[in-house]
Tab-separated table of C-alpha atoms and ligand atoms in Angstrom:
chain	number	residue	atom	x	y	z
T	1030	MET	CA	-28.333	12.003	2.789
T	1031	ALA	CA	-24.995	13.492	1.721
T	1032	ARG	CA	-21.984	12.404	3.712
T	1033	GLN	CA	-20.828	15.041	6.183
T	1034	ILE	CA	-17.261	15.587	5.060
T	1035	GLY	CA	-14.781	15.168	7.891
T	1036	LYS	CA	-17.345	14.549	10.648
T	1037	VAL	CA	-16.786	11.291	12.485
T	1038	ASP	CA	-18.794	10.030	15.452
T	1039	LYS	CA	-15.865	9.028	17.691
T	1040	LYS	CA	-17.967	7.006	20.125
T	1041	LYS	CA	-19.509	4.987	17.307
T	1042	LEU	CA	-16.081	4.442	15.716
T	1043	GLU	CA	-14.706	3.139	19.032
T	1044	GLU	CA	-17.656	0.770	19.402
T	1045	VAL	CA	-17.353	-0.528	15.838
T	1046	VAL	CA	-13.582	-1.106	16.146
T	1047	ALA	CA	-13.983	-2.912	19.502
T	1048	GLU	CA	-16.728	-5.117	18.028
T	1049	LEU	CA	-14.606	-5.895	14.984
T	1050	VAL	CA	-11.659	-6.987	17.102
T	1051	GLU	CA	-13.927	-9.237	19.141
T	1052	ARG	CA	-15.560	-10.815	16.067
T	1053	ILE	CA	-12.360	-11.220	14.061
T	1054	GLY	CA	-10.756	-12.791	17.163
T	1055	ILE	CA	-13.142	-15.742	17.068
T	1056	ILE	CA	-12.324	-16.582	13.445
T	1057	GLU	CA	-9.548	-19.162	13.685
T	1058	GLY	CA	-6.518	-18.512	11.450
T	1059	PHE	CA	-7.173	-20.144	8.129
T	1060	GLY	CA	-5.270	-20.198	4.873
T	1061	ARG	CA	-1.604	-19.342	5.057
T	1062	ALA	CA	0.706	-16.380	5.079
T	1063	ALA	CA	2.787	-15.341	2.065
T	1064	HIS	CA	4.767	-18.379	1.016
T	1065	HIS	CA	6.986	-16.896	-1.696
T	1066	ILE	CA	9.021	-15.149	1.016
T	1067	ASP	CA	10.354	-17.671	3.614
T	1068	ALA	CA	10.589	-15.137	6.434
T	1069	LEU	CA	6.862	-14.384	6.135
T	1070	ALA	CA	5.710	-18.000	5.755
T	1071	GLU	CA	6.711	-18.722	9.372
T	1072	ILE	CA	4.390	-16.178	10.972
T	1073	GLU	CA	1.241	-17.290	12.853
T	1074	THR	CA	-1.816	-16.467	10.815
T	1075	ASP	CA	-4.474	-15.744	13.452
T	1076	ARG	CA	-3.288	-12.270	14.343
T	1077	PHE	CA	-5.094	-8.995	13.819
T	1078	GLY	CA	-4.549	-5.282	14.351
T	1079	ILE	CA	-6.390	-2.133	13.302
T	1080	ALA	CA	-5.829	1.622	13.570
T	1081	VAL	CA	-8.105	4.389	12.322
T	1082	THR	CA	-7.100	8.027	12.335
T	1083	THR	CA	-9.593	10.684	11.295
T	1084	VAL	CA	-9.249	14.171	9.793
T	1085	ASP	CA	-9.830	15.748	13.188
T	1086	GLY	CA	-6.810	13.876	14.583
T	1087	THR	CA	-8.642	11.154	16.534
T	1088	MET	CA	-6.831	7.801	16.676
T	1089	VAL	CA	-8.807	4.642	17.458
T	1090	THR	CA	-6.905	1.342	17.659
T	1091	GLY	CA	-7.757	-2.295	18.319
T	1092	GLY	CA	-6.032	-5.682	18.552
T	1093	GLU	CA	-2.313	-5.747	17.830
T	1094	ALA	CA	-2.140	-2.163	16.565
T	1095	GLU	CA	1.417	-1.678	17.851
T	1096	GLU	CA	2.845	-4.852	16.287
T	1097	PRO	CA	5.241	-4.018	13.428
T	1098	PHE	CA	4.907	-5.971	10.156
T	1099	PRO	CA	6.681	-5.560	6.789
T	1100	ILE	CA	4.610	-3.197	4.665
T	1101	GLN	CA	5.675	-4.942	1.438
T	1102	SER	CA	3.658	-3.649	-1.523
T	1103	ILE	CA	2.023	-0.868	0.509
T	1104	SER	CA	5.429	0.815	0.051
T	1105	LYS	CA	4.481	1.204	-3.628
T	1106	VAL	CA	2.002	3.957	-2.689
T	1107	PHE	CA	4.703	5.969	-0.954
T	1108	ALA	CA	7.219	5.376	-3.767
T	1109	LEU	CA	4.648	6.620	-6.297
T	1110	THR	CA	4.069	9.694	-4.117
T	1111	LEU	CA	7.784	10.534	-4.185
T	1112	ALA	CA	7.982	9.993	-7.953
T	1113	LEU	CA	4.915	12.156	-8.702
T	1114	ARG	CA	6.200	14.933	-6.448
T	1115	ALA	CA	9.592	14.882	-8.176
T	1116	PHE	CA	8.661	14.219	-11.802
T	1117	GLY	CA	4.943	15.000	-12.171
T	1118	ASP	CA	3.202	13.578	-15.213
T	1119	ASP	CA	6.488	12.334	-16.721
T	1120	VAL	CA	6.000	9.309	-14.469
T	1121	TRP	CA	3.204	8.123	-16.775
T	1122	LYS	CA	5.574	7.879	-19.753
T	1123	ARG	CA	7.210	4.895	-18.091
T	1124	VAL	CA	4.365	3.210	-16.237
T	1125	GLY	CA	0.662	2.796	-17.059
T	1126	ARG	CA	-2.490	3.468	-15.069
T	1127	GLU	CA	-4.525	0.351	-15.821
T	1128	PRO	CA	-5.381	-2.688	-13.697
T	1129	SER	CA	-3.251	-5.625	-14.784
T	1130	GLY	CA	-5.623	-8.581	-14.395
T	1131	ASP	CA	-2.544	-10.615	-13.532
T	1132	PRO	CA	-0.701	-11.437	-10.284
T	1133	PHE	CA	1.602	-8.759	-8.819
T	1134	ASN	CA	4.691	-10.658	-9.931
T	1135	SER	CA	3.515	-11.678	-13.391
T	1136	VAL	CA	6.007	-11.287	-16.229
T	1137	VAL	CA	3.719	-11.860	-19.234
T	1138	ASP	CA	2.155	-8.418	-19.513
T	1139	LEU	CA	5.535	-6.760	-19.416
T	1140	GLU	CA	6.575	-8.412	-22.655
T	1141	ARG	CA	3.227	-7.629	-24.272
T	1142	HIS	CA	3.527	-3.926	-23.387
T	1143	LYS	CA	7.195	-3.615	-24.332
T	1144	GLY	CA	8.600	-3.049	-20.860
T	1145	ILE	CA	5.971	-0.518	-19.732
T	1146	PRO	CA	4.371	-2.003	-16.590
T	1147	ARG	CA	0.577	-1.764	-16.449
T	1148	ASN	CA	0.575	0.266	-13.221
T	1149	PRO	CA	2.886	1.374	-10.379
T	1150	PHE	CA	1.397	-1.070	-7.841
T	1151	ILE	CA	2.516	-4.342	-9.409
T	1152	ASN	CA	6.146	-5.363	-8.849
T	1153	PRO	CA	7.563	-4.285	-12.258
T	1154	GLY	CA	5.743	-0.930	-11.948
T	1155	ALA	CA	7.282	-0.300	-8.545
T	1156	ILE	CA	10.703	-1.385	-9.823
T	1157	VAL	CA	10.492	1.270	-12.572
T	1158	ILE	CA	9.328	3.852	-10.008
T	1159	VAL	CA	12.308	3.041	-7.751
T	1160	ASP	CA	14.580	3.494	-10.789
T	1161	MET	CA	13.125	7.024	-11.080
T	1162	LEU	CA	13.641	7.740	-7.367
T	1163	LEU	CA	17.383	7.104	-7.791
T	1164	ASP	CA	17.436	10.226	-9.997
T	1165	ILE	CA	16.006	12.599	-7.393
T	1166	ALA	CA	18.773	15.133	-6.733
T	1167	LYS	CA	20.917	14.142	-3.766
T	1168	ASN	CA	20.700	17.611	-2.231
T	1169	ALA	CA	16.886	17.730	-2.510
T	1170	GLU	CA	15.288	18.936	0.723
T	1171	THR	CA	12.289	16.659	0.357
T	1172	PRO	CA	12.495	12.915	1.206
T	1173	ARG	CA	14.082	10.730	-1.498
T	1174	THR	CA	13.308	7.280	-0.151
T	1175	VAL	CA	10.141	5.609	1.106
T	1176	ARG	CA	11.753	5.216	4.524
T	1177	ASP	CA	12.505	8.964	4.744
T	1178	LEU	CA	8.983	9.866	3.597
T	1179	LEU	CA	7.432	7.528	6.166
T	1180	ALA	CA	9.588	8.911	8.985
T	1181	ALA	CA	8.562	12.463	7.998
T	1182	GLU	CA	4.835	11.637	7.774
T	1183	ILE	CA	4.741	9.605	10.992
T	1184	GLY	CA	7.166	11.774	12.964
T	1185	GLU	CA	9.089	8.699	14.178
T	1186	GLU	CA	12.078	6.724	12.912
T	1187	VAL	CA	11.050	3.612	10.991
T	1188	SER	CA	12.980	0.348	10.849
T	1189	VAL	CA	13.601	-2.348	8.251
T	1190	ASP	CA	12.884	-6.035	9.011
T	1191	ARG	CA	16.364	-7.502	8.415
T	1192	ALA	CA	15.187	-11.132	8.040
T	1193	VAL	CA	12.715	-10.171	5.307
T	1194	TYR	CA	15.265	-7.892	3.651
T	1195	ASP	CA	17.927	-10.642	3.594
T	1196	LYS	CA	15.571	-13.299	2.213
T	1197	GLU	CA	14.229	-11.094	-0.566
T	1198	SER	CA	17.682	-9.751	-1.442
T	1199	SER	CA	19.182	-13.178	-1.963
T	1200	ALA	CA	16.176	-14.632	-3.799
T	1201	GLY	CA	13.897	-12.280	-5.764
T	1202	PHE	CA	14.657	-14.005	-9.068
T	1203	THR	CA	11.292	-13.131	-10.629
T	1204	ASN	CA	11.676	-9.475	-9.622
T	1205	ARG	CA	15.157	-9.453	-11.158
T	1206	ALA	CA	13.771	-11.053	-14.312
T	1207	MET	CA	11.173	-8.275	-14.573
T	1208	ALA	CA	13.786	-5.590	-13.948
T	1209	ASN	CA	15.950	-7.116	-16.706
T	1210	LEU	CA	13.010	-7.192	-19.081
T	1211	CYS	CA	12.317	-3.489	-18.394
T	1212	LYS	CA	15.998	-2.787	-19.012
T	1213	SER	CA	15.939	-4.667	-22.293
T	1214	PHE	CA	13.119	-2.352	-23.404
T	1215	ASP	CA	15.073	0.720	-22.244
T	1216	ASN	CA	12.756	1.367	-19.322
T	1217	LEU	CA	15.369	1.065	-16.563
T	1218	ASN	CA	18.146	3.657	-16.357
T	1219	HIS	CA	20.193	2.146	-13.545
T	1220	ASP	CA	21.728	-1.283	-13.069
T	1221	VAL	CA	19.279	-3.969	-12.039
T	1222	GLU	CA	21.083	-4.560	-8.726
T	1223	ALA	CA	21.188	-0.826	-7.944
T	1224	VAL	CA	17.377	-0.763	-8.270
T	1225	MET	CA	16.690	-4.061	-6.489
T	1226	LYS	CA	18.378	-2.923	-3.270
T	1227	PRO	CA	16.088	0.052	-2.504
T	1228	TYR	CA	13.071	-1.879	-3.875
T	1229	VAL	CA	13.632	-4.757	-1.441
T	1230	SER	CA	14.470	-2.322	1.342
T	1231	GLN	CA	11.200	-0.378	1.000
T	1232	CYS	CA	9.208	-3.652	0.974
T	1233	ALA	CA	10.924	-4.718	4.225
T	1234	VAL	CA	10.108	-1.484	6.118
T	1235	ALA	CA	8.214	-2.555	9.235
T	1236	LEU	CA	5.360	-0.407	10.550
T	1237	SER	CA	2.621	-0.954	13.095
T	1238	CYS	CA	-1.017	-0.312	12.140
T	1239	ARG	CA	-0.889	2.913	14.161
T	1240	GLN	CA	2.162	4.117	12.226
T	1241	LEU	CA	0.735	3.073	8.856
T	1242	ALA	CA	-2.540	4.916	9.503
T	1243	LEU	CA	-0.538	8.038	10.402
T	1244	ALA	CA	1.565	7.654	7.246
T	1245	GLY	CA	-1.605	7.631	5.098
T	1246	ARG	CA	-3.007	10.921	6.420
T	1247	TYR	CA	-1.866	12.988	3.434
T	1248	LEU	CA	-4.045	10.783	1.214
T	1249	MET	CA	-7.221	11.805	3.086
T	1250	ASN	CA	-7.120	15.346	1.704
T	1251	GLY	CA	-8.691	16.553	-1.467
T	1252	ALA	CA	-12.296	15.384	-1.615
T	1253	GLY	CA	-15.131	17.874	-1.408
T	1254	LYS	CA	-12.941	20.974	-1.681
T	1255	THR	CA	-13.270	23.686	-4.313
T	1256	ASP	CA	-9.979	25.463	-3.552
T	1257	GLN	CA	-7.641	22.639	-4.490
T	1258	GLU	CA	-3.969	22.613	-3.499
T	1259	PRO	CA	-1.317	20.581	-5.369
T	1260	GLY	CA	-1.294	17.934	-2.613
T	1261	ASP	CA	-5.059	17.464	-3.048
T	1262	LEU	CA	-4.705	16.557	-6.719
T	1263	LEU	CA	-1.906	14.140	-5.833
T	1264	ALA	CA	-4.073	12.490	-3.164
T	1265	ARG	CA	-7.025	12.195	-5.558
T	1266	ARG	CA	-4.923	10.606	-8.240
T	1267	ILE	CA	-3.215	8.157	-5.916
T	1268	ASN	CA	-6.599	7.219	-4.444
T	1269	ALA	CA	-7.874	6.519	-7.971
T	1270	MET	CA	-4.909	4.219	-8.583
T	1271	MET	CA	-5.468	2.482	-5.236
T	1272	LEU	CA	-9.142	1.888	-6.006
T	1273	THR	CA	-8.511	0.435	-9.458
T	1274	CYS	CA	-5.166	-1.348	-8.959
T	1275	GLY	CA	-4.459	-1.549	-5.204
T	1276	GLN	CA	-5.443	-5.189	-4.644
T	1277	TYR	CA	-4.097	-6.586	-7.934
T	1278	ASP	CA	-6.562	-8.952	-9.542
T	1279	GLY	CA	-8.831	-8.643	-6.497
T	1280	SER	CA	-9.393	-4.889	-6.940
T	1281	GLY	CA	-12.890	-5.257	-8.407
T	1282	ASP	CA	-14.091	-7.509	-5.612
T	1283	PHE	CA	-12.497	-5.202	-3.021
T	1284	ALA	CA	-14.251	-2.131	-4.484
T	1285	PHE	CA	-17.514	-4.100	-4.484
T	1286	ARG	CA	-17.185	-5.216	-0.866
T	1287	VAL	CA	-15.305	-2.346	0.819
T	1288	GLY	CA	-15.696	0.624	-1.530
T	1289	LEU	CA	-12.521	2.402	-0.430
T	1290	PRO	CA	-9.218	3.158	-2.179
T	1291	ALA	CA	-6.705	0.788	-0.570
T	1292	LYS	CA	-3.341	-0.873	-1.007
T	1293	SER	CA	-2.395	-4.299	0.260
T	1294	GLY	CA	0.946	-5.972	0.893
T	1295	VAL	CA	1.876	-9.631	1.252
T	1296	GLY	CA	2.953	-8.901	4.833
T	1297	GLY	CA	-0.801	-8.921	5.567
T	1298	GLY	CA	-1.251	-5.161	5.878
T	1299	ILE	CA	-3.789	-2.978	4.064
T	1300	LEU	CA	-3.893	0.820	4.038
T	1301	ALA	CA	-7.366	2.145	3.163
T	1302	ILE	CA	-8.466	5.751	2.728
T	1303	ALA	CA	-11.920	7.192	3.346
T	1304	PRO	CA	-11.353	10.484	1.481
T	1305	ASP	CA	-11.595	13.480	3.819
T	1306	VAL	CA	-12.693	11.229	6.656
T	1307	ALA	CA	-10.124	8.651	7.741
T	1308	SER	CA	-6.875	6.819	7.115
T	1309	ILE	CA	-7.193	3.169	8.142
T	1310	ALA	CA	-4.583	0.435	8.589
T	1311	VAL	CA	-5.352	-3.228	9.212
T	1312	TRP	CA	-3.018	-6.195	9.588
T	1313	SER	CA	-3.593	-9.945	9.548
T	1314	PRO	CA	-1.077	-12.264	7.838
T	1315	THR	CA	-3.409	-14.830	6.241
T	1316	LEU	CA	-3.709	-14.057	2.540
T	1317	ASP	CA	-6.231	-14.856	-0.167
T	1318	GLU	CA	-5.258	-16.190	-3.601
T	1319	ASN	CA	-4.425	-12.667	-4.850
T	1320	GLY	CA	-2.064	-11.938	-1.955
T	1321	ASN	CA	-4.470	-9.702	-0.014
T	1322	SER	CA	-5.142	-10.067	3.728
T	1323	LEU	CA	-8.262	-12.178	4.227
T	1324	LEU	CA	-9.267	-10.961	7.674
T	1325	GLY	CA	-8.005	-7.457	6.918
T	1326	THR	CA	-10.377	-7.235	3.958
T	1327	LEU	CA	-13.242	-8.633	6.028
T	1328	ALA	CA	-12.572	-6.072	8.771
T	1329	LEU	CA	-12.498	-3.193	6.260
T	1330	GLU	CA	-15.716	-4.440	4.674
T	1331	GLN	CA	-17.484	-4.348	8.035
T	1332	LEU	CA	-15.925	-1.046	9.137
T	1333	SER	CA	-16.857	0.696	5.893
T	1334	GLU	CA	-20.394	-0.700	6.030
T	1335	ARG	CA	-20.986	0.241	9.678
T	1336	MET	CA	-19.511	3.743	9.356
T	1337	GLY	CA	-21.056	4.436	5.937
T	1338	TRP	CA	-17.659	5.221	4.481
T	1339	SER	CA	-17.859	3.647	1.004
T	1340	VAL	CA	-16.916	6.221	-1.632
T	1341	PHE	CA	-19.928	4.982	-3.573
T	1342	GLY	CA	-22.321	6.325	-0.942
E	1537	LIG	N1	8.256	-7.834	-1.734
E	1537	LIG	C1	7.153	-8.473	-2.390
E	1537	LIG	C2	7.600	-8.959	-3.751
E	1537	LIG	O1	8.443	-8.307	-4.361
E	1537	LIG	C3	6.035	-7.493	-2.531
E	1537	LIG	C4	4.799	-8.103	-3.135
E	1537	LIG	C5	3.520	-7.718	-2.469
E	1537	LIG	O2	3.449	-7.232	-1.340
E	1537	LIG	N2	2.441	-7.996	-3.154
E	1537	LIG	O3	7.140	-9.988	-4.192
């Protein structure tokens, strides 16, 4: 049976989310939170929140859906959005569209590909994207930073987690190394420090699951329509990138288990999109070996299965 685009059984969704929260709650926190950023390593791991907003404007939440957490690499989706809106296909001259097969902060591929990062969702890719964002005209009426875009999409001010910002600003040696390598290959126009500041700042933006789900709504559009608008093409393309590269070297397993375009961050958040159906945010700080939320992935796997939302039918 073909999926009914946009139609969501609200009662069923509420039941599934409530069940998920109950089941996830009995799994004791295992593993550990991100340990390459001190401020994140201290957080308790057995925490969980979820928010699902659907095309018809329904919002269903569960667990700690109002608890803010640093979005970290999920910011890379919003930075790519700004870059594509401002520069269109020119973006792809400076960053690739292929999965990396390496960790998000790996330097090796960058040398092999002469300073062109494999995709915009690994750290060097996002660093190059932020370099581009610094060239968006100052008087532009559209948002120029991830924080501005998020505030506009959510309709609320968004804050930055100062502790995370300070830790990553003073350390971040690998990120600086990658930025320098891009610069040495002429793929960074601004000074390394001028790029690192907004990069670290967008990673440290703190959102709740409810806010993150709202921020992802523009990515729901585009599937199943014949009269495409420019925003639909953008959403389709970003979804393709999220499906193939959104969970780093765990993207294949994530597509296999969950079947939805998604982007993770080492703060424990994941934004997942069921095209033309729902924008979903989950949060749980315990990470797997690729830096993706363990319980968040499990929750999305069960949600997608129960609601029949996998893009693969
Ligand atoms: N701020 C983190 C870093 O630069 C982002 C990485 C992530 O979320 N995967 O390492």
